Amino acid sequence: MPAKRSPARRPTMKDIAQRAGVSESAVSFALNGRPGVSEVTRDRVRRVAEQLGWRPSTAARALSGEGAATVGLVVARPAETLGVDSFFLQLISGIQEVLAERHLGLLFQVLEGVDDECAVYRRWWAEHRVDGVLVVDPRTDDPRPGLLDELGLPAVVIGGAPDERHPGWSTVWADDAGAMASVVDRLYALGHRRITHIAGLPGLAHTERRIRTLRAEAGRRGLTEVRSVTTDYSDAQGAAVTRRVLESDAPPTALVYDNDVMALAGVAAATELGFSVPADVSVVSWEDSALCRMVKPWLSALSRDTVEFGRTAAQELTALLDGGPARTVRVPVPRLIERDSTGPCDAGAL
C-alpha cells in the first residue's frame, strides 16, 4: 500500500499578504470589500488571491476548526438522463438517512463531465465546504483519485474495483461480473444464443466490467453472436439501439439493458416493430424498480437493495471522518428476478 501523502496546504490571507507586499489587514479589507485600501491595492490583492487559488471559507465550523459538517456528492452525467434514473434516487435516499443521523449535510451537484467535477472538488476544498466526498461512476482512466489524494479529502468510491487499495479512501463495490454471469447463464439455459447487451456510458468502470464479463461468458460457451452496445442511459437511445439491432439480418433473441428506463423503452420499440416479448425476444433490466412492474409484460430484472448501498457508502465515509481506516466493502450480488419478459427461445428464431 503506498504511503499516504500529506494534504496540500490551503493558501491563507498571510500568504496573499506576503505575495502582494501588504499587511494582512489590508488583505482582509480588500477581499471583503471594506474601505481602508486603495483600488490599486484592492485589485493587486485580488489578482494574487486568484493566482494562489484562495477561496473564502463559507462554513463557520471550518473557521472554528470543527470541520464543515457537510459531505459532497457530484454526479457527472447529463441532467436529463439523471432525472429518470431510479438508481440514484434510491442511492441518495440511503446516503441521506445516515448523514441525517449524524447531523451532516449533503452538498449535491450535477455536472456534464469529470473535468468539471475535478474543478468542483478543488473549489470545495479551497472554500472548506466539505469534510469528505462520495465518488460515483468510477472511470477506467480516472483523474479523480489522484486529485483527491493531492487535496487530502477523505473519499468513498461507490462501485470501485474490488482490488483497488488506497490509504485515503474506501471502496464500496457490487459484483457486476457475477451478476452479468448469472444473467448469461440463465438466458443460455433458456436456449438463447444471440444476446445483445444495451449498456450504459462507455468508459465507466462498471460498464466495462459488464462488457468484459459478457464477452468472457460468450467465449466460454462458444457463442459468436453476443455483443454490447453503449448508450447514454436514456430512453431515447435505449429505444433507438433496440430498433437497430432488431432490424438486423439476425436479430437477437434476448436483450439485456443496463437500466430500467432503457428496458421499458426497448419493450415499446420491440412491440412497435412487431416483436412479441418474450415469445420473439426476451428482456432483462439491470436495475429493478416499480417501473418494471408497471409494464406488460412485467420485466425480469436484477434486484439489489440500492438504498442499503447508499447507507453503506455513507457509513464508510463517516467512519473515515472519525479517523477510521480505509476499507473495501462488498455489497450483495444483484439477484435475477424472473418475471414475464423472459422465456425459452423459439428454436425457429436461431
GROMACS .gro file of C-alpha atoms in nm:
model
  350
    1MET     CA    1   0.000   0.000   0.000
    2PRO     CA    2   0.150   0.337  -0.097
    3ALA     CA    3   0.232   0.586   0.178
    4LYS     CA    4  -0.036   0.840   0.248
    5ARG     CA    5   0.051   1.182   0.113
    6SER     CA    6   0.028   1.490   0.334
    7PRO     CA    7  -0.269   1.705   0.231
    8ALA     CA    8  -0.183   2.011   0.027
    9ARG     CA    9  -0.187   2.331   0.232
   10ARG     CA   10  -0.463   2.579   0.158
   11PRO     CA   11  -0.345   2.935   0.084
   12THR     CA   12  -0.415   3.183   0.365
   13MET     CA   13  -0.453   3.559   0.393
   14LYS     CA   14  -0.097   3.567   0.528
   15ASP     CA   15   0.028   3.404   0.206
   16ILE     CA   16  -0.158   3.663   0.000
   17ALA     CA   17  -0.020   3.947   0.211
   18GLN     CA   18   0.338   3.826   0.166
   19ARG     CA   19   0.298   3.782  -0.209
   20ALA     CA   20   0.122   4.119  -0.257
   21GLY     CA   21   0.356   4.308  -0.021
   22VAL     CA   22   0.079   4.441   0.204
   23SER     CA   23  -0.047   4.377   0.557
   24GLU     CA   24  -0.292   4.101   0.647
   25SER     CA   25  -0.547   4.363   0.750
   26ALA     CA   26  -0.518   4.521   0.405
   27VAL     CA   27  -0.584   4.180   0.250
   28SER     CA   28  -0.893   4.137   0.470
   29PHE     CA   29  -1.023   4.482   0.371
   30ALA     CA   30  -0.959   4.416   0.002
   31LEU     CA   31  -1.115   4.071  -0.014
   32ASN     CA   32  -1.417   4.158   0.197
   33GLY     CA   33  -1.499   4.475   0.003
   34ARG     CA   34  -1.438   4.704   0.301
   35PRO     CA   35  -1.297   5.058   0.284
   36GLY     CA   36  -0.945   5.127   0.402
   37VAL     CA   37  -0.736   5.036   0.097
   38SER     CA   38  -0.690   5.196  -0.242
   39GLU     CA   39  -0.843   5.048  -0.556
   40VAL     CA   40  -0.494   4.973  -0.685
   41THR     CA   41  -0.416   4.770  -0.372
   42ARG     CA   42  -0.756   4.603  -0.385
   43ASP     CA   43  -0.702   4.492  -0.744
   44ARG     CA   44  -0.349   4.366  -0.669
   45VAL     CA   45  -0.468   4.164  -0.368
   46ARG     CA   46  -0.750   4.007  -0.567
   47ARG     CA   47  -0.514   3.911  -0.851
   48VAL     CA   48  -0.273   3.746  -0.606
   49ALA     CA   49  -0.559   3.564  -0.433
   50GLU     CA   50  -0.675   3.427  -0.767
   51GLN     CA   51  -0.322   3.319  -0.860
   52LEU     CA   52  -0.283   3.130  -0.530
   53GLY     CA   53  -0.623   2.963  -0.563
   54TRP     CA   54  -0.754   3.120  -0.241
   55ARG     CA   55  -1.126   3.099  -0.169
   56PRO     CA   56  -1.321   3.235   0.127
   57SER     CA   57  -1.449   2.980   0.373
   58THR     CA   58  -1.827   2.963   0.369
   59ALA     CA   59  -1.861   2.741   0.675
   60ALA     CA   60  -1.836   2.885   1.024
   61ARG     CA   61  -1.748   2.543   1.159
   62ALA     CA   62  -1.446   2.533   0.933
   63LEU     CA   63  -1.331   2.868   1.069
   64SER     CA   64  -1.350   2.729   1.422
   65GLY     CA   65  -1.157   2.418   1.321
   66GLU     CA   66  -1.453   2.184   1.372
   67GLY     CA   67  -1.499   2.092   1.006
   68ALA     CA   68  -1.770   2.180   0.757
   69ALA     CA   69  -2.026   1.927   0.886
   70THR     CA   70  -2.101   1.857   0.520
   71VAL     CA   71  -2.003   1.592   0.267
   72GLY     CA   72  -2.009   1.631  -0.108
   73LEU     CA   73  -2.152   1.427  -0.395
   74VAL     CA   74  -2.103   1.517  -0.761
   75VAL     CA   75  -2.271   1.327  -1.044
   76ALA     CA   76  -2.115   1.394  -1.383
   77ARG     CA   77  -2.397   1.289  -1.613
   78PRO     CA   78  -2.642   1.476  -1.836
   79ALA     CA   79  -2.918   1.611  -1.612
   80GLU     CA   80  -3.194   1.496  -1.849
   81THR     CA   81  -3.090   1.131  -1.815
   82LEU     CA   82  -3.024   1.150  -1.442
   83GLY     CA   83  -3.373   1.279  -1.368
   84VAL     CA   84  -3.537   0.949  -1.461
   85ASP     CA   85  -3.274   0.717  -1.313
   86SER     CA   86  -3.422   0.535  -1.013
   87PHE     CA   87  -3.080   0.408  -0.903
   88PHE     CA   88  -2.951   0.749  -0.799
   89LEU     CA   89  -3.276   0.846  -0.627
   90GLN     CA   90  -3.255   0.536  -0.409
   91LEU     CA   91  -2.880   0.568  -0.355
   92ILE     CA   92  -2.913   0.928  -0.232
   93SER     CA   93  -3.202   0.827  -0.005
   94GLY     CA   94  -2.976   0.576   0.168
   95ILE     CA   95  -2.690   0.824   0.193
   96GLN     CA   96  -2.916   1.089   0.341
   97GLU     CA   97  -3.050   0.853   0.609
   98VAL     CA   98  -2.703   0.805   0.756
   99LEU     CA   99  -2.599   1.168   0.722
  100ALA     CA  100  -2.915   1.288   0.894
  101GLU     CA  101  -2.843   1.063   1.191
  102ARG     CA  102  -2.501   1.227   1.221
  103HIS     CA  103  -2.638   1.579   1.160
  104LEU     CA  104  -2.426   1.608   0.846
  105GLY     CA  105  -2.536   1.796   0.538
  106LEU     CA  106  -2.510   1.673   0.178
  107LEU     CA  107  -2.379   1.913  -0.085
  108PHE     CA  108  -2.500   1.773  -0.419
  109GLN     CA  109  -2.414   1.890  -0.769
  110VAL     CA  110  -2.487   1.761  -1.121
  111LEU     CA  111  -2.235   1.840  -1.393
  112GLU     CA  112  -2.162   1.736  -1.751
  113GLY     CA  113  -1.812   1.587  -1.721
  114VAL     CA  114  -1.528   1.472  -1.499
  115ASP     CA  115  -1.315   1.782  -1.566
  116ASP     CA  116  -1.595   1.995  -1.423
  117GLU     CA  117  -1.621   1.755  -1.129
  118CYS     CA  118  -1.250   1.793  -1.053
  119ALA     CA  119  -1.286   2.171  -1.060
  120VAL     CA  120  -1.569   2.146  -0.807
  121TYR     CA  121  -1.354   1.936  -0.574
  122ARG     CA  122  -1.079   2.196  -0.589
  123ARG     CA  123  -1.325   2.474  -0.513
  124TRP     CA  124  -1.491   2.284  -0.227
  125TRP     CA  125  -1.151   2.210  -0.078
  126ALA     CA  126  -1.031   2.571  -0.108
  127GLU     CA  127  -1.355   2.705   0.042
  128HIS     CA  128  -1.362   2.449   0.328
  129ARG     CA  129  -1.706   2.345   0.201
  130VAL     CA  130  -1.688   1.969   0.269
  131ASP     CA  131  -1.513   1.731   0.504
  132GLY     CA  132  -1.518   1.441   0.256
  133VAL     CA  133  -1.680   1.325  -0.066
  134LEU     CA  134  -1.870   1.031  -0.211
  135VAL     CA  135  -1.747   0.946  -0.562
  136VAL     CA  136  -1.973   0.769  -0.811
  137ASP     CA  137  -1.922   0.629  -1.160
  138PRO     CA  138  -1.553   0.527  -1.140
  139ARG     CA  139  -1.383   0.550  -1.478
  140THR     CA  140  -1.131   0.320  -1.640
  141ASP     CA  141  -0.896   0.619  -1.675
  142ASP     CA  142  -0.997   0.830  -1.378
  143PRO     CA  143  -0.824   1.155  -1.272
  144ARG     CA  144  -1.027   1.192  -0.951
  145PRO     CA  145  -0.837   0.956  -0.716
  146GLY     CA  146  -0.509   1.136  -0.777
  147LEU     CA  147  -0.672   1.475  -0.722
  148LEU     CA  148  -0.845   1.370  -0.400
  149ASP     CA  149  -0.517   1.224  -0.280
  150GLU     CA  150  -0.343   1.555  -0.353
  151LEU     CA  151  -0.610   1.754  -0.169
  152GLY     CA  152  -0.626   1.513   0.123
  153LEU     CA  153  -1.005   1.485   0.107
  154PRO     CA  154  -1.143   1.163   0.260
  155ALA     CA  155  -1.348   0.977   0.000
  156VAL     CA  156  -1.559   0.669  -0.057
  157VAL     CA  157  -1.573   0.536  -0.413
  158ILE     CA  158  -1.910   0.378  -0.488
  159GLY     CA  159  -1.878   0.095  -0.738
  160GLY     CA  160  -1.499   0.092  -0.747
  161ALA     CA  161  -1.277  -0.202  -0.830
  162PRO     CA  162  -1.257  -0.460  -0.550
  163ASP     CA  163  -0.879  -0.489  -0.574
  164GLU     CA  164  -0.820  -0.113  -0.552
  165ARG     CA  165  -0.639  -0.022  -0.230
  166HIS     CA  166  -0.560   0.328  -0.112
  167PRO     CA  167  -0.490   0.478   0.230
  168GLY     CA  168  -0.710   0.784   0.170
  169TRP     CA  169  -1.041   0.637   0.056
  170SER     CA  170  -1.270   0.341   0.097
  171THR     CA  171  -1.443   0.143  -0.178
  172VAL     CA  172  -1.795   0.002  -0.172
  173TRP     CA  173  -1.846  -0.234  -0.462
  174ALA     CA  174  -2.103  -0.465  -0.618
  175ASP     CA  175  -2.011  -0.775  -0.816
  176ASP     CA  176  -2.116  -0.663  -1.165
  177ALA     CA  177  -1.923  -0.950  -1.319
  178GLY     CA  178  -2.103  -1.209  -1.110
  179ALA     CA  179  -2.441  -1.051  -1.184
  180MET     CA  180  -2.379  -1.048  -1.560
  181ALA     CA  181  -2.261  -1.410  -1.548
  182SER     CA  182  -2.585  -1.512  -1.376
  183VAL     CA  183  -2.792  -1.341  -1.648
  184VAL     CA  184  -2.599  -1.507  -1.931
  185ASP     CA  185  -2.620  -1.842  -1.756
  186ARG     CA  186  -3.000  -1.818  -1.728
  187LEU     CA  187  -3.053  -1.696  -2.084
  188TYR     CA  188  -2.828  -1.971  -2.215
  189ALA     CA  189  -3.028  -2.228  -2.020
  190LEU     CA  190  -3.343  -2.091  -2.188
  191GLY     CA  191  -3.186  -2.158  -2.528
  192HIS     CA  192  -3.075  -1.806  -2.621
  193ARG     CA  193  -2.763  -1.785  -2.836
  194ARG     CA  194  -2.795  -1.432  -2.979
  195ILE     CA  195  -2.778  -1.186  -2.688
  196THR     CA  196  -2.733  -0.810  -2.709
  197HIS     CA  197  -2.633  -0.607  -2.405
  198ILE     CA  198  -2.758  -0.248  -2.435
  199ALA     CA  199  -2.508  -0.091  -2.200
  200GLY     CA  200  -2.467   0.246  -2.035
  201LEU     CA  201  -2.197   0.506  -2.076
  202PRO     CA  202  -1.865   0.388  -2.222
  203GLY     CA  203  -1.561   0.441  -2.003
  204LEU     CA  204  -1.743   0.377  -1.676
  205ALA     CA  205  -1.570   0.100  -1.481
  206HIS     CA  206  -1.890  -0.095  -1.418
  207THR     CA  207  -1.992  -0.069  -1.785
  208GLU     CA  208  -1.656  -0.212  -1.890
  209ARG     CA  209  -1.677  -0.491  -1.629
  210ARG     CA  210  -2.018  -0.597  -1.760
  211ILE     CA  211  -1.899  -0.588  -2.121
  212ARG     CA  212  -1.588  -0.793  -2.041
  213THR     CA  213  -1.790  -1.049  -1.847
  214LEU     CA  214  -2.045  -1.088  -2.126
  215ARG     CA  215  -1.764  -1.140  -2.375
  216ALA     CA  216  -1.593  -1.395  -2.149
  217GLU     CA  217  -1.914  -1.587  -2.080
  218ALA     CA  218  -1.995  -1.595  -2.452
  219GLY     CA  219  -1.646  -1.720  -2.533
  220ARG     CA  220  -1.669  -1.991  -2.269
  221ARG     CA  221  -1.986  -2.121  -2.434
  222GLY     CA  222  -1.874  -2.075  -2.793
  223LEU     CA  223  -2.133  -1.804  -2.865
  224THR     CA  224  -2.038  -1.581  -3.157
  225GLU     CA  225  -2.348  -1.360  -3.182
  226VAL     CA  226  -2.324  -1.185  -2.847
  227ARG     CA  227  -2.233  -0.817  -2.823
  228SER     CA  228  -2.264  -0.494  -2.623
  229VAL     CA  229  -2.373  -0.152  -2.749
  230THR     CA  230  -2.308   0.155  -2.530
  231THR     CA  231  -2.560   0.438  -2.477
  232ASP     CA  232  -2.615   0.742  -2.254
  233TYR     CA  233  -2.869   0.551  -2.036
  234SER     CA  234  -3.161   0.747  -2.185
  235ASP     CA  235  -3.491   0.605  -2.303
  236ALA     CA  236  -3.431   0.765  -2.644
  237GLN     CA  237  -3.103   0.584  -2.704
  238GLY     CA  238  -3.237   0.264  -2.549
  239ALA     CA  239  -3.523   0.263  -2.800
  240ALA     CA  240  -3.301   0.363  -3.093
  241VAL     CA  241  -3.049   0.085  -3.030
  242THR     CA  242  -3.330  -0.166  -2.981
  243ARG     CA  243  -3.477  -0.081  -3.320
  244ARG     CA  244  -3.137  -0.103  -3.486
  245VAL     CA  245  -3.045  -0.445  -3.351
  246LEU     CA  246  -3.391  -0.595  -3.403
  247GLU     CA  247  -3.398  -0.477  -3.765
  248SER     CA  248  -3.066  -0.652  -3.841
  249ASP     CA  249  -3.048  -0.967  -4.054
  250ALA     CA  250  -3.001  -1.188  -3.746
  251PRO     CA  251  -3.180  -1.009  -3.460
  252PRO     CA  252  -3.101  -1.107  -3.101
  253THR     CA  253  -3.338  -1.334  -2.914
  254ALA     CA  254  -3.252  -1.172  -2.580
  255LEU     CA  255  -3.180  -0.813  -2.477
  256VAL     CA  256  -3.011  -0.707  -2.151
  257TYR     CA  257  -3.046  -0.339  -2.060
  258ASP     CA  258  -2.826  -0.151  -1.813
  259ASN     CA  259  -3.121   0.028  -1.651
  260ASP     CA  260  -3.497   0.005  -1.616
  261VAL     CA  261  -3.576   0.314  -1.825
  262MET     CA  262  -3.400   0.176  -2.132
  263ALA     CA  263  -3.563  -0.164  -2.080
  264LEU     CA  264  -3.912  -0.011  -2.084
  265ALA     CA  265  -3.828   0.193  -2.392
  266GLY     CA  266  -3.686  -0.121  -2.553
  267VAL     CA  267  -4.006  -0.320  -2.493
  268ALA     CA  268  -4.209  -0.040  -2.652
  269ALA     CA  269  -3.975  -0.024  -2.952
  270ALA     CA  270  -3.980  -0.403  -2.998
  271THR     CA  271  -4.360  -0.406  -2.985
  272GLU     CA  272  -4.381  -0.130  -3.246
  273LEU     CA  273  -4.165  -0.344  -3.477
  274GLY     CA  274  -4.399  -0.641  -3.435
  275PHE     CA  275  -4.185  -0.840  -3.189
  276SER     CA  276  -4.360  -1.014  -2.904
  277VAL     CA  277  -4.197  -1.017  -2.558
  278PRO     CA  278  -4.094  -1.282  -2.460
  279ALA     CA  279  -4.212  -1.506  -2.749
  280ASP     CA  280  -3.978  -1.339  -3.001
  281VAL     CA  281  -3.729  -1.164  -2.775
  282SER     CA  282  -3.661  -1.189  -2.401
  283VAL     CA  283  -3.582  -0.875  -2.200
  284VAL     CA  284  -3.384  -0.829  -1.877
  285SER     CA  285  -3.339  -0.499  -1.691
  286TRP     CA  286  -3.023  -0.449  -1.487
  287GLU     CA  287  -3.199  -0.235  -1.225
  288ASP     CA  288  -3.524  -0.348  -1.067
  289SER     CA  289  -3.779  -0.080  -0.977
  290ALA     CA  290  -4.152  -0.017  -0.963
  291LEU     CA  291  -4.132   0.068  -1.335
  292CYS     CA  292  -4.052  -0.297  -1.410
  293ARG     CA  293  -4.394  -0.389  -1.270
  294MET     CA  294  -4.587  -0.114  -1.447
  295VAL     CA  295  -4.550  -0.252  -1.798
  296LYS     CA  296  -4.689  -0.558  -1.971
  297PRO     CA  297  -4.522  -0.796  -1.958
  298TRP     CA  298  -4.361  -0.740  -1.619
  299LEU     CA  299  -3.984  -0.718  -1.663
  300SER     CA  300  -3.733  -0.969  -1.538
  301ALA     CA  301  -3.466  -0.771  -1.355
  302LEU     CA  302  -3.152  -0.778  -1.145
  303SER     CA  303  -3.258  -0.669  -0.799
  304ARG     CA  304  -3.048  -0.520  -0.522
  305ASP     CA  305  -3.109  -0.300  -0.218
  306THR     CA  306  -2.984   0.029  -0.360
  307VAL     CA  307  -3.093   0.224  -0.053
  308GLU     CA  308  -2.873  -0.002   0.161
  309PHE     CA  309  -2.592   0.050  -0.093
  310GLY     CA  310  -2.617   0.424  -0.018
  311ARG     CA  311  -2.630   0.366   0.356
  312THR     CA  312  -2.317   0.152   0.342
  313ALA     CA  313  -2.126   0.416   0.144
  314ALA     CA  314  -2.226   0.692   0.386
  315GLN     CA  315  -2.133   0.479   0.687
  316GLU     CA  316  -1.789   0.415   0.541
  317LEU     CA  317  -1.736   0.787   0.482
  318THR     CA  318  -1.840   0.882   0.835
  319ALA     CA  319  -1.602   0.614   0.964
  320LEU     CA  320  -1.317   0.779   0.769
  321LEU     CA  321  -1.414   1.119   0.910
  322ASP     CA  322  -1.399   0.966   1.258
  323GLY     CA  323  -1.040   0.863   1.191
  324GLY     CA  324  -1.104   0.502   1.093
  325PRO     CA  325  -0.900   0.311   0.833
  326ALA     CA  326  -0.986   0.290   0.465
  327ARG     CA  327  -1.170  -0.031   0.377
  328THR     CA  328  -1.306  -0.225   0.081
  329VAL     CA  329  -1.665  -0.335   0.140
  330ARG     CA  330  -1.868  -0.564  -0.082
  331VAL     CA  331  -2.246  -0.545  -0.103
  332PRO     CA  332  -2.458  -0.848  -0.202
  333VAL     CA  333  -2.457  -0.957  -0.567
  334PRO     CA  334  -2.764  -0.831  -0.757
  335ARG     CA  335  -3.014  -1.119  -0.784
  336LEU     CA  336  -3.203  -1.206  -1.103
  337ILE     CA  337  -3.579  -1.200  -1.051
  338GLU     CA  338  -3.757  -1.371  -1.339
  339ARG     CA  339  -4.090  -1.231  -1.444
  340ASP     CA  340  -4.291  -1.238  -1.766
  341SER     CA  341  -4.037  -1.077  -2.003
  342THR     CA  342  -3.807  -1.380  -2.026
  343GLY     CA  343  -3.886  -1.721  -2.165
  344PRO     CA  344  -3.750  -2.009  -2.376
  345CYS     CA  345  -3.602  -1.920  -2.711
  346ASP     CA  346  -3.803  -2.025  -3.014
  347ALA     CA  347  -3.577  -2.272  -3.195
  348GLY     CA  348  -3.701  -2.135  -3.526
  349ALA     CA  349  -3.551  -1.796  -3.443
  350LEU     CA  350  -3.196  -1.935  -3.436
   0.00000   0.00000   0.00000
